XYZ file of C-alpha atoms in Angstrom:
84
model
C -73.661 29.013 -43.409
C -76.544 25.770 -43.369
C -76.361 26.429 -47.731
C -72.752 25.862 -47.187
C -72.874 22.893 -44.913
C -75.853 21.362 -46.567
C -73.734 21.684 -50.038
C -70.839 19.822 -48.379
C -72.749 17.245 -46.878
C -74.480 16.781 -50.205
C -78.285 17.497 -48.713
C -81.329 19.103 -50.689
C -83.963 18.667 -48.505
C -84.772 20.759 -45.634
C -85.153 17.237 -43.633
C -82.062 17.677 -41.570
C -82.079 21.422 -41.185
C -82.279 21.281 -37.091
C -79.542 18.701 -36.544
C -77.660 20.312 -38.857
C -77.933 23.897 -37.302
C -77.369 22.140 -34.103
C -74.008 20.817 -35.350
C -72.997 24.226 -36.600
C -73.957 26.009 -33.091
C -71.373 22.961 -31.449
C -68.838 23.553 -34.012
C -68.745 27.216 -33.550
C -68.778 26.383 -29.569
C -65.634 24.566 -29.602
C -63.635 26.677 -31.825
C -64.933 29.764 -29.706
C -63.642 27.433 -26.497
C -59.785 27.804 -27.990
C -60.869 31.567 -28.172
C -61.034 31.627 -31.873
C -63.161 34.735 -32.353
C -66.294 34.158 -35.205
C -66.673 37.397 -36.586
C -66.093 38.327 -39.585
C -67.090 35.209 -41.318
C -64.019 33.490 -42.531
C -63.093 31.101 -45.149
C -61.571 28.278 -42.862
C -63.537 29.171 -40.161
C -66.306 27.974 -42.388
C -64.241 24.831 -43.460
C -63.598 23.944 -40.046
C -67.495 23.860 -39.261
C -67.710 22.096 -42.260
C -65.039 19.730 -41.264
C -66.935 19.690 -38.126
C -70.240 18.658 -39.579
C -68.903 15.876 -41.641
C -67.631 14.100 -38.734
C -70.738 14.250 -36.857
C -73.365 13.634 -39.707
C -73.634 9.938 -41.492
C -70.072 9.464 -42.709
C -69.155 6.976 -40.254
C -66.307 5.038 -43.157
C -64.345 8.454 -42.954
C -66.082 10.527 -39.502
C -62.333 9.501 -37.982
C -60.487 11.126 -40.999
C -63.040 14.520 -40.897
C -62.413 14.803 -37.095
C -58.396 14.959 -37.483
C -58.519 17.729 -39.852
C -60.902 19.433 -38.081
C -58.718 19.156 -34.928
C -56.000 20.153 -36.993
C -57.497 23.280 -38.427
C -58.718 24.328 -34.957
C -55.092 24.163 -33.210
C -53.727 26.311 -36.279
C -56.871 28.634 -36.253
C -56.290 28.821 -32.330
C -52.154 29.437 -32.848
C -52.713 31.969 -35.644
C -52.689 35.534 -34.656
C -55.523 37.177 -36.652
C -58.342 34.829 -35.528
C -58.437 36.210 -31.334
């Protein structure tokens, strides 16, 4: 999932690879918190880590914006039937 979330944030380097793993671990942390289970890998599972990761890493003009839809996608993730 770091190829994924490196893509998104628009990172080539390897520079950031530990804060970034650290910010998928807390992503995956809360959603598992709501009892969202992780496995299988899941398309907006992965866009709510994602989601996640943008809020948290350098894009302060929009972190607030990233953060609602995150929130957003984690209350219908944790409401939707197939995810527990």
């Amino acid at each position: 999932m770091i190829d994924d979330v490196k893509a998104a944030l628009r990172i080539r380097s390897d520079t950031f690879d530990n804060e970034i793993l650290a910010l998928i671990d807390a992503a995956e942390a809360d959603l598992r918190l709501v009892g969202i289970n992780m496995k299988p890998p899941d398309p907006l599972i992965e866009r709510a880590v994602i989601l996640y990761a943008k809020a948290h890493f350098g894009y302060f003009e929009d972190s607030e914006r990233y953060m609602k839809a995150y929130e957003h996608l984690k209350c219908a993730l944790s409401l939707a039937g197939g995810y527990h």
